[in-house]
mmCIF file of C-alpha atoms (C1' of nucleotides) in Angstrom:
data_model
loop_
_atom_site.group_PDB
_atom_site.id
_atom_site.type_symbol
_atom_site.label_atom_id
_atom_site.label_comp_id
_atom_site.label_asym_id
_atom_site.label_seq_id
_atom_site.Cartn_x
_atom_site.Cartn_y
_atom_site.Cartn_z
ATOM 1 C CA MET A 259 87.599 68.503 173.226
ATOM 2 C CA ALA A 260 84.232 66.412 174.072
ATOM 3 C CA SER A 261 81.298 68.683 173.183
ATOM 4 C CA THR A 262 82.066 70.702 170.177
ATOM 5 C CA ARG A 263 83.668 68.754 167.521
ATOM 6 C CA PRO A 264 83.892 71.298 164.759
ATOM 7 C CA LYS A 265 85.212 69.481 161.552
ATOM 8 C CA PRO A 266 85.495 65.597 161.770
ATOM 9 C CA ARG A 267 84.830 65.209 158.313
ATOM 10 C CA LYS A 268 86.510 61.877 157.783
ATOM 11 C CA LEU A 269 89.886 62.302 159.485
ATOM 12 C CA SER A 270 89.088 59.828 162.086
ATOM 13 C CA SER A 271 91.849 57.574 161.422
ATOM 14 C CA ALA A 272 94.340 60.244 161.806
ATOM 15 C CA LYS A 273 95.668 59.418 164.979
ATOM 16 C CA LEU A 274 95.990 55.872 164.018
ATOM 17 C CA ARG A 275 97.899 56.655 161.161
ATOM 18 C CA SER A 276 100.277 59.102 162.818
ATOM 19 C CA ALA A 277 101.344 56.190 165.200
ATOM 20 C CA ALA A 278 103.450 54.917 162.167
ATOM 21 C CA PHE A 279 105.162 58.205 161.619
ATOM 22 C CA ARG A 280 105.668 58.609 165.298
ATOM 23 C CA ARG A 281 107.509 55.176 165.467
ATOM 24 C CA VAL A 282 109.825 55.848 162.651
ATOM 25 C CA ARG A 283 110.803 59.216 164.328
ATOM 26 C CA ALA A 284 111.562 57.325 167.358
ATOM 27 C CA ASP A 285 113.499 54.500 165.738
ATOM 28 C CA HIS A 286 115.795 57.373 164.031
ATOM 29 C CA GLN A 287 116.502 58.447 167.555
ATOM 30 C CA SER A 288 117.847 55.218 168.504
ATOM 31 C CA GLU A 289 119.363 54.231 165.298
ATOM 32 C CA LEU A 290 122.650 56.162 165.570
ATOM 33 C CA ALA A 291 123.138 54.828 168.987
ATOM 34 C CA GLN A 292 122.765 51.346 167.885
ATOM 35 C CA ASP A 293 124.946 51.504 164.791
ATOM 36 C CA TYR A 294 127.841 53.160 166.987
ATOM 37 C CA VAL A 295 127.848 50.407 169.548
ATOM 38 C CA GLU A 296 127.424 47.689 166.994
ATOM 39 C CA LEU A 297 130.366 48.925 165.249
ATOM 40 C CA ILE A 298 132.360 49.450 168.324
ATOM 41 C CA ALA A 299 131.496 46.066 169.384
ATOM 42 C CA ASP A 300 132.723 44.602 165.931
ATOM 43 C CA LEU A 301 135.846 46.682 166.201
ATOM 44 C CA ILE A 302 136.744 45.326 169.822
ATOM 45 C CA ASP A 303 136.114 41.446 168.676
ATOM 46 C CA GLU A 304 138.047 41.862 165.337
ATOM 47 C CA ARG A 305 141.074 43.756 166.634
ATOM 48 C CA GLY A 306 141.296 43.858 170.516
ATOM 49 C CA GLU A 307 140.150 47.496 170.717
ATOM 50 C CA ALA A 308 137.877 50.251 169.366
ATOM 51 C CA ARG A 309 139.387 53.769 168.411
ATOM 52 C CA GLY A 310 137.523 56.718 167.474
ATOM 53 C CA THR A 311 139.210 56.969 164.286
ATOM 54 C CA ASP A 312 138.262 53.569 163.225
ATOM 55 C CA VAL A 313 134.740 54.086 163.762
ATOM 56 C CA ALA A 314 134.908 57.383 161.772
ATOM 57 C CA LEU A 315 136.803 55.547 158.883
ATOM 58 C CA ARG A 316 133.928 52.913 158.964
ATOM 59 C CA LEU A 317 131.000 54.939 159.189
ATOM 60 C CA GLY A 318 132.549 57.175 156.364
ATOM 61 C CA VAL A 319 132.241 60.413 158.824
ATOM 62 C CA ALA A 320 134.453 63.104 159.978
ATOM 63 C CA ASN A 321 136.781 62.400 163.132
ATOM 64 C CA ALA A 322 135.147 65.144 164.837
ATOM 65 C CA THR A 323 131.634 63.883 164.418
ATOM 66 C CA VAL A 324 132.520 60.852 166.206
ATOM 67 C CA VAL A 325 134.041 62.540 169.245
ATOM 68 C CA LYS A 326 130.863 64.431 169.604
ATOM 69 C CA ALA A 327 128.607 61.433 169.169
ATOM 70 C CA LEU A 328 130.600 59.488 171.591
ATOM 71 C CA LYS A 329 130.048 62.267 174.013
ATOM 72 C CA ARG A 330 126.387 61.717 173.827
ATOM 73 C CA LEU A 331 126.787 58.156 174.196
ATOM 74 C CA GLN A 332 128.507 58.367 177.332
ATOM 75 C CA ASP A 333 126.027 60.493 178.715
ATOM 76 C CA GLN A 334 123.504 57.794 177.623
ATOM 77 C CA GLY A 335 125.362 55.298 179.447
ATOM 78 C CA LEU A 336 126.317 53.277 176.514
ATOM 79 C CA VAL A 337 130.194 53.649 176.190
ATOM 80 C CA SER A 338 132.963 54.894 178.372
ATOM 81 C CA GLN A 339 135.878 56.394 177.327
ATOM 82 C CA GLU A 340 139.015 58.955 178.493
ATOM 83 C CA PRO A 341 140.466 61.422 175.847
ATOM 84 C CA TYR A 342 143.110 59.892 173.819
ATOM 85 C CA ARG A 343 142.116 56.308 174.643
ATOM 86 C CA ALA A 344 140.122 53.488 173.062
ATOM 87 C CA ILE A 345 136.666 53.182 173.535
ATOM 88 C CA PHE A 346 134.775 50.719 175.877
ATOM 89 C CA LEU A 347 131.126 49.471 176.173
ATOM 90 C CA THR A 348 129.142 49.516 179.165
ATOM 91 C CA GLY A 349 126.902 46.525 180.071
ATOM 92 C CA ASP A 350 124.131 48.446 178.565
ATOM 93 C CA GLY A 351 126.288 49.022 175.688
ATOM 94 C CA TRP A 352 126.866 45.383 175.087
ATOM 95 C CA LYS A 353 123.480 44.476 175.419
ATOM 96 C CA LEU A 354 122.373 46.701 172.713
ATOM 97 C CA ALA A 355 125.153 45.738 170.600
ATOM 98 C CA GLU A 356 124.284 42.380 170.877
ATOM 99 C CA ASP A 357 120.503 42.967 169.951
ATOM 100 C CA GLY A 358 121.638 45.017 167.059
ATOM 101 C CA ARG A 359 123.843 42.070 165.911
ATOM 102 C CA ARG A 360 121.159 39.679 166.177
ATOM 103 C CA ARG A 361 118.767 41.488 164.461
ATOM 104 C CA HIS A 362 121.167 42.756 161.582
ATOM 105 C CA LYS A 363 122.079 39.025 161.149
ATOM 106 C CA ILE A 364 118.394 37.943 160.697
ATOM 107 C CA VAL A 365 117.801 40.813 158.322
ATOM 108 C CA GLU A 366 120.682 40.203 156.286
ATOM 109 C CA ARG A 367 120.253 36.450 156.047
ATOM 110 C CA PHE A 368 116.732 37.004 155.133
ATOM 111 C CA LEU A 369 117.305 39.248 152.186
ATOM 112 C CA LEU A 370 119.804 36.859 150.927
ATOM 113 C CA ALA A 371 117.255 33.829 151.302
ATOM 114 C CA LEU A 372 114.914 36.251 149.280
ATOM 115 C CA GLY A 373 117.236 36.212 146.565
ATOM 116 C CA VAL A 374 119.217 39.410 146.470
ATOM 117 C CA SER A 375 123.050 39.666 145.857
ATOM 118 C CA ALA A 376 125.064 39.785 148.776
ATOM 119 C CA GLU A 377 126.026 43.418 148.384
ATOM 120 C CA THR A 378 122.600 44.576 148.483
ATOM 121 C CA ALA A 379 121.651 42.419 151.240
ATOM 122 C CA ARG A 380 124.761 43.867 153.314
ATOM 123 C CA ILE A 381 123.682 47.604 152.198
ATOM 124 C CA ASP A 382 120.075 47.212 152.497
ATOM 125 C CA SER A 383 120.156 45.501 155.652
ATOM 126 C CA GLU A 384 121.822 48.461 157.251
ATOM 127 C CA GLY A 385 118.995 50.636 156.919
ATOM 128 C CA ILE A 386 116.190 48.302 157.364
ATOM 129 C CA GLU A 387 117.140 46.448 160.523
ATOM 130 C CA HIS A 388 116.123 49.562 162.487
ATOM 131 C CA HIS A 389 112.535 49.566 161.108
ATOM 132 C CA VAL A 390 111.723 46.098 161.740
ATOM 133 C CA SER A 391 109.494 45.139 164.622
ATOM 134 C CA ARG A 392 109.802 42.231 166.892
ATOM 135 C CA GLU A 393 107.082 40.630 165.025
ATOM 136 C CA THR A 394 108.351 41.225 161.568
ATOM 137 C CA LEU A 395 111.795 39.986 162.814
ATOM 138 C CA ALA A 396 110.113 36.952 164.015
ATOM 139 C CA ALA A 397 108.333 36.424 160.708
ATOM 140 C CA MET A 398 111.473 36.776 158.973
ATOM 141 C CA ALA A 399 113.330 34.220 161.208
ATOM 142 C CA LYS A 400 110.609 31.693 160.581
ATOM 143 C CA PHE A 401 111.028 32.203 156.884
ATOM 144 C CA LEU A 402 114.586 31.301 157.250
ATOM 145 C CA THR A 403 113.936 28.104 158.982
ATOM 146 C CA ARG A 404 111.358 27.118 156.512
ATOM 147 C CA ASN A 405 113.880 27.550 153.639
ATOM 148 C CA MET B 223 147.948 58.032 148.866
ATOM 149 C CA ALA B 224 150.012 55.788 146.690
ATOM 150 C CA SER B 225 153.467 55.073 147.999
ATOM 151 C CA THR B 226 153.452 55.166 151.992
ATOM 152 C CA ARG B 227 150.398 53.184 153.281
ATOM 153 C CA PRO B 228 151.173 53.514 157.064
ATOM 154 C CA LYS B 229 148.929 51.358 159.170
ATOM 155 C CA PRO B 230 146.954 48.937 156.939
ATOM 156 C CA ARG B 231 146.533 46.620 159.684
ATOM 157 C CA LYS B 232 143.315 44.806 158.410
ATOM 158 C CA LEU B 233 141.058 47.629 158.033
ATOM 159 C CA SER B 234 140.798 47.392 154.110
ATOM 160 C CA SER B 235 137.331 46.933 153.818
ATOM 161 C CA ALA B 236 136.494 49.997 155.787
ATOM 162 C CA LYS B 237 135.665 52.102 152.829
ATOM 163 C CA LEU B 238 133.539 49.353 151.528
ATOM 164 C CA ARG B 239 131.674 48.942 154.821
ATOM 165 C CA SER B 240 131.291 53.044 155.108
ATOM 166 C CA ALA B 241 129.231 52.862 151.744
ATOM 167 C CA ALA B 242 126.096 51.222 153.568
ATOM 168 C CA PHE B 243 125.970 53.982 156.306
ATOM 169 C CA ARG B 244 126.325 56.425 153.539
ATOM 170 C CA ARG B 245 123.615 55.258 151.670
ATOM 171 C CA VAL B 246 121.523 55.074 155.050
ATOM 172 C CA ARG B 247 122.246 58.710 155.765
ATOM 173 C CA ALA B 248 121.301 59.684 152.119
ATOM 174 C CA ASP B 249 118.007 57.782 152.530
ATOM 175 C CA HIS B 250 117.168 59.808 155.538
ATOM 176 C CA GLN B 251 117.602 62.983 153.709
ATOM 177 C CA SER B 252 115.017 62.061 151.208
ATOM 178 C CA GLU B 253 112.700 60.276 153.422
ATOM 179 C CA LEU B 254 111.108 63.372 154.841
ATOM 180 C CA ALA B 255 110.252 64.825 151.485
ATOM 181 C CA GLN B 256 108.910 61.517 150.394
ATOM 182 C CA ASP B 257 106.630 61.132 153.252
ATOM 183 C CA TYR B 258 105.279 64.649 152.924
ATOM 184 C CA VAL B 259 104.451 64.335 149.178
ATOM 185 C CA GLU B 260 103.022 60.716 149.592
ATOM 186 C CA LEU B 261 100.736 62.116 152.271
ATOM 187 C CA ILE B 262 99.646 65.193 150.366
ATOM 188 C CA ALA B 263 98.997 62.962 147.393
ATOM 189 C CA ASP B 264 96.793 60.669 149.696
ATOM 190 C CA LEU B 265 95.021 63.666 151.102
ATOM 191 C CA ILE B 266 94.184 65.201 147.567
ATOM 192 C CA ASP B 267 92.965 62.152 146.362
ATOM 193 C CA GLU B 268 90.720 61.237 149.500
ATOM 194 C CA ARG B 269 89.373 64.807 150.143
ATOM 195 C CA GLY B 270 90.141 66.746 147.323
ATOM 196 C CA GLU B 271 92.551 69.125 148.723
ATOM 197 C CA ALA B 272 95.350 69.054 151.194
ATOM 198 C CA ARG B 273 95.719 71.501 154.246
ATOM 199 C CA GLY B 274 98.912 71.795 156.262
ATOM 200 C CA THR B 275 96.814 71.331 159.335
ATOM 201 C CA ASP B 276 95.862 67.670 157.979
ATOM 202 C CA VAL B 277 99.321 66.823 157.122
ATOM 203 C CA ALA B 278 100.213 67.852 160.806
ATOM 204 C CA LEU B 279 97.721 65.660 162.128
ATOM 205 C CA ARG B 280 98.378 62.687 160.351
ATOM 206 C CA LEU B 281 102.281 62.949 160.702
ATOM 207 C CA GLY B 282 101.733 63.492 164.360
ATOM 208 C CA VAL B 283 103.661 66.755 164.343
ATOM 209 C CA ALA B 284 102.852 70.253 165.470
ATOM 210 C CA ASN B 285 101.438 72.833 162.612
ATOM 211 C CA ALA B 286 104.606 75.001 162.866
ATOM 212 C CA THR B 287 106.720 71.888 161.909
ATOM 213 C CA VAL B 288 104.699 71.194 158.740
ATOM 214 C CA VAL B 289 104.929 74.984 157.647
ATOM 215 C CA LYS B 290 108.621 74.868 157.844
ATOM 216 C CA ALA B 291 109.015 71.547 155.997
ATOM 217 C CA LEU B 292 106.758 72.761 153.620
ATOM 218 C CA LYS B 293 108.947 75.833 152.915
ATOM 219 C CA ARG B 294 111.838 73.555 152.144
ATOM 220 C CA LEU B 295 109.832 71.238 149.832
ATOM 221 C CA GLN B 296 108.721 74.322 147.785
ATOM 222 C CA ASP B 297 112.377 75.334 147.560
ATOM 223 C CA GLN B 298 113.010 71.912 146.234
ATOM 224 C CA GLY B 299 110.227 72.200 143.670
ATOM 225 C CA LEU B 300 107.935 69.424 145.002
ATOM 226 C CA VAL B 301 105.163 71.426 146.246
ATOM 227 C CA SER B 302 103.649 74.790 145.733
ATOM 228 C CA GLN B 303 101.584 76.828 148.153
ATOM 229 C CA GLU B 304 100.445 80.353 149.122
ATOM 230 C CA PRO B 305 100.004 81.211 152.768
ATOM 231 C CA TYR B 306 96.702 80.237 154.346
ATOM 232 C CA ARG B 307 95.750 78.190 151.161
ATOM 233 C CA ALA B 308 95.844 74.343 150.138
ATOM 234 C CA ILE B 309 98.941 72.623 149.109
ATOM 235 C CA PHE B 310 99.684 71.446 145.583
ATOM 236 C CA LEU B 311 102.041 69.149 144.071
ATOM 237 C CA THR B 312 104.230 70.025 141.336
ATOM 238 C CA GLY B 313 105.073 67.576 138.443
ATOM 239 C CA ASP B 314 108.140 66.346 140.340
ATOM 240 C CA GLY B 315 106.120 65.969 143.481
ATOM 241 C CA TRP B 316 103.600 63.810 141.805
ATOM 242 C CA LYS B 317 106.303 61.582 140.401
ATOM 243 C CA LEU B 318 107.897 61.378 143.767
ATOM 244 C CA ALA B 319 104.509 60.592 145.583
ATOM 245 C CA GLU B 320 103.741 57.844 142.879
ATOM 246 C CA ASP B 321 107.080 56.354 143.295
ATOM 247 C CA GLY B 322 106.670 56.190 147.001
ATOM 248 C CA ARG B 323 103.152 54.703 146.956
ATOM 249 C CA ARG B 324 104.173 51.926 144.614
ATOM 250 C CA ARG B 325 107.041 51.115 146.707
ATOM 251 C CA HIS B 326 105.120 51.465 150.028
ATOM 252 C CA LYS B 327 102.380 49.219 148.553
ATOM 253 C CA ILE B 328 104.782 46.410 147.648
ATOM 254 C CA VAL B 329 106.531 46.345 150.976
ATOM 255 C CA GLU B 330 103.322 46.459 152.709
ATOM 256 C CA ARG B 331 101.832 43.728 150.906
ATOM 257 C CA PHE B 332 104.944 41.706 151.142
ATOM 258 C CA LEU B 333 105.009 41.893 155.046
ATOM 259 C CA LEU B 334 101.636 40.548 155.041
ATOM 260 C CA ALA B 335 102.262 37.676 152.655
ATOM 261 C CA LEU B 336 104.982 37.125 155.089
ATOM 262 C CA GLY B 337 102.482 36.445 157.800
ATOM 263 C CA VAL B 338 102.499 39.494 159.955
ATOM 264 C CA SER B 339 99.402 41.315 161.131
ATOM 265 C CA ALA B 340 97.863 44.065 159.032
ATOM 266 C CA GLU B 341 98.779 46.684 161.803
ATOM 267 C CA THR B 342 102.224 45.620 162.087
ATOM 268 C CA ALA B 343 102.562 45.650 157.989
ATOM 269 C CA ARG B 344 101.417 49.099 158.170
ATOM 270 C CA ILE B 345 103.732 50.346 160.723
ATOM 271 C CA ASP B 346 106.756 48.561 159.754
ATOM 272 C CA SER B 347 106.366 49.508 155.774
ATOM 273 C CA GLU B 348 106.269 53.190 156.822
ATOM 274 C CA GLY B 349 109.812 52.838 158.209
ATOM 275 C CA ILE B 350 111.111 50.153 155.826
ATOM 276 C CA GLU B 351 109.824 51.583 152.459
ATOM 277 C CA HIS B 352 112.805 54.145 152.435
ATOM 278 C CA HIS B 353 115.624 51.645 152.778
ATOM 279 C CA VAL B 354 114.647 49.019 150.136
ATOM 280 C CA SER B 355 116.665 49.242 146.979
ATOM 281 C CA ARG B 356 115.590 48.516 143.639
ATOM 282 C CA GLU B 357 116.899 45.013 143.864
ATOM 283 C CA THR B 358 115.276 44.226 147.103
ATOM 284 C CA LEU B 359 112.046 45.725 145.756
ATOM 285 C CA ALA B 360 111.878 43.502 142.795
ATOM 286 C CA ALA B 361 112.822 40.319 145.018
ATOM 287 C CA MET B 362 109.879 41.389 147.082
ATOM 288 C CA ALA B 363 107.451 41.767 144.202
ATOM 289 C CA LYS B 364 108.560 38.637 142.573
ATOM 290 C CA PHE B 365 107.847 36.989 145.997
ATOM 291 C CA LEU B 366 104.661 38.375 145.697
ATOM 292 C CA THR B 367 103.569 36.848 142.472
ATOM 293 C CA ARG B 368 104.919 33.491 143.518
ATOM 294 C CA ASN B 369 102.611 33.332 146.305
ATOM 295 C "C1'" DG C 271 80.808 95.660 157.579
ATOM 296 C "C1'" DC C 272 82.890 94.751 161.932
ATOM 297 C "C1'" DA C 273 83.906 92.381 166.335
ATOM 298 C "C1'" DT C 274 85.176 88.163 167.705
ATOM 299 C "C1'" DG C 275 86.662 83.384 167.597
ATOM 300 C "C1'" DA C 276 89.450 79.947 165.049
ATOM 301 C "C1'" DT C 277 93.061 78.768 162.104
ATOM 302 C "C1'" DT C 278 97.538 79.612 160.127
ATOM 303 C "C1'" DT C 279 102.015 81.510 160.064
ATOM 304 C "C1'" DT C 280 106.042 83.637 162.136
ATOM 305 C "C1'" DA C 281 109.574 84.096 165.441
ATOM 306 C "C1'" DG C 282 112.574 82.030 168.148
ATOM 307 C "C1'" DC C 283 114.047 78.330 171.102
ATOM 308 C "C1'" DC C 284 116.621 73.378 171.303
ATOM 309 C "C1'" DA C 285 119.017 68.735 169.952
ATOM 310 C "C1'" DT C 286 121.120 66.313 166.343
ATOM 311 C "C1'" DG C 287 124.241 65.026 163.310
ATOM 312 C "C1'" DG C 288 127.290 66.835 159.797
ATOM 313 C "C1'" DC C 289 131.650 69.670 158.557
ATOM 314 C "C1'" DT C 290 136.587 72.291 158.557
ATOM 315 C "C1'" DA C 291 140.069 74.562 160.980
ATOM 316 C "C1'" DA C 292 142.814 75.210 164.897
ATOM 317 C "C1'" DA C 293 144.710 73.640 169.178
ATOM 318 C "C1'" DA C 294 146.410 70.129 172.280
ATOM 319 C "C1'" DA C 295 148.073 65.722 173.358
ATOM 320 C "C1'" DA C 296 150.775 61.503 172.063
ATOM 321 C "C1'" DG C 297 154.670 59.392 170.410
ATOM 322 C "C1'" DA C 298 159.184 58.905 167.289
ATOM 323 C "C1'" DT C 299 163.765 60.319 166.378
ATOM 324 C "C1'" DT C 300 167.675 62.242 167.227
ATOM 325 C "C1'" DA D 240 165.280 65.627 176.675
ATOM 326 C "C1'" DA D 241 163.792 68.325 172.946
ATOM 327 C "C1'" DT D 242 161.745 68.754 168.424
ATOM 328 C "C1'" DC D 243 159.088 67.296 165.131
ATOM 329 C "C1'" DT D 244 155.079 64.667 162.989
ATOM 330 C "C1'" DT D 245 151.015 62.462 163.626
ATOM 331 C "C1'" DT D 246 146.716 61.859 165.993
ATOM 332 C "C1'" DT D 247 142.767 63.436 168.686
ATOM 333 C "C1'" DT D 248 139.947 66.849 170.484
ATOM 334 C "C1'" DT D 249 138.143 71.376 170.795
ATOM 335 C "C1'" DA D 250 135.815 75.306 168.829
ATOM 336 C "C1'" DG D 251 132.504 76.903 166.200
ATOM 337 C "C1'" DC D 252 129.980 76.780 162.031
ATOM 338 C "C1'" DC D 253 125.647 75.023 159.017
ATOM 339 C "C1'" DA D 254 120.781 72.471 157.960
ATOM 340 C "C1'" DT D 255 117.431 69.841 159.609
ATOM 341 C "C1'" DG D 256 113.407 68.659 162.128
ATOM 342 C "C1'" DG D 257 111.149 69.027 166.397
ATOM 343 C "C1'" DC D 258 108.676 72.294 169.921
ATOM 344 C "C1'" DT D 259 105.818 76.521 171.993
ATOM 345 C "C1'" DA D 260 104.072 81.045 172.232
ATOM 346 C "C1'" DA D 261 102.792 85.239 170.066
ATOM 347 C "C1'" DA D 262 101.009 87.636 165.826
ATOM 348 C "C1'" DA D 263 98.433 87.740 161.550
ATOM 349 C "C1'" DT D 264 95.069 86.354 158.752
ATOM 350 C "C1'" DC D 265 90.349 84.219 157.818
ATOM 351 C "C1'" DA D 266 85.628 83.380 158.176
ATOM 352 C "C1'" DT D 267 81.373 83.968 160.964
ATOM 353 C "C1'" DG D 268 77.536 85.693 163.492
ATOM 354 C "C1'" DC D 269 75.415 89.774 164.313
#
DNA sequence: GCATGATTTTAGCCATGGCTAAAAAAGATT
DNA sequence: AATCTTTTTTAGCCATGGCTAAAATCATGC
């Protein structure tokens, strides 16, 4: 990898560029987990408990899908649940949920401040929140205070 | 679904909420295709041709992964390619690529205008561009002209 | 024009995130 | 307490998007 270098042509920035795509793929990995814990936290706050069925309903997904996903989240130490019972968040789960809520709130309020409708802000923020870096989030927050 | 309504409690907005998640999942479906065609278009413009290997390099992904993805894109009528040869975009492929570029450019310039670094704008825009609705994109464009 | 080295594709593995249909558990009703 | 209904889980399917290792093809030097 040092001496030959057969076809450099002009692809020198390739590695640099690939970083963005790698980040997007990594974000997608954590996205589902974050959506779940955020939703579970909301349900617990709103109704006192979170049941798998409610999660499925809000996510717009089949019940079985949620059961499977919850198993993975349990393996990751984010939630705890016994069969046929309500879902609980672990310490890590709450931390992730809080982080997601904070980020979500900023993005949604930012979109509103930018002038889009409430409906669009709600929908777009759901997709955008997972791809906003710390720096961009800070810039959005700053924009909010200035307006 | 009309007469009984057994447990409404206060989950009436569930269907509404689920729409956002459905949209995010749908966006993820088209995301890969869009990234590929956009990248292929760039390679064709920059270097005259796009080879699978270059795509793999820029995406930061194994060669075999690209080969497999290109087959799917071919089935979707976005690219055309013969084994061991360069990749071409179909009419639909070009349309999708142009749309992606336009959207990408607006999002990236918007982030810059918001005050984030060039590096961050480049990286974040890659993830955000696929989750920005027509309305939000328009709001970003408007913000750009005002500034 | 043929052997050898480089590149590209194929084969086959894995995890994820969907689904439906069947089984199991919980909860009501009598 | 036994049955019947509803809810939840399990089982098993599918497509996607990754990977590595092996096979096939291409291209070069001789």
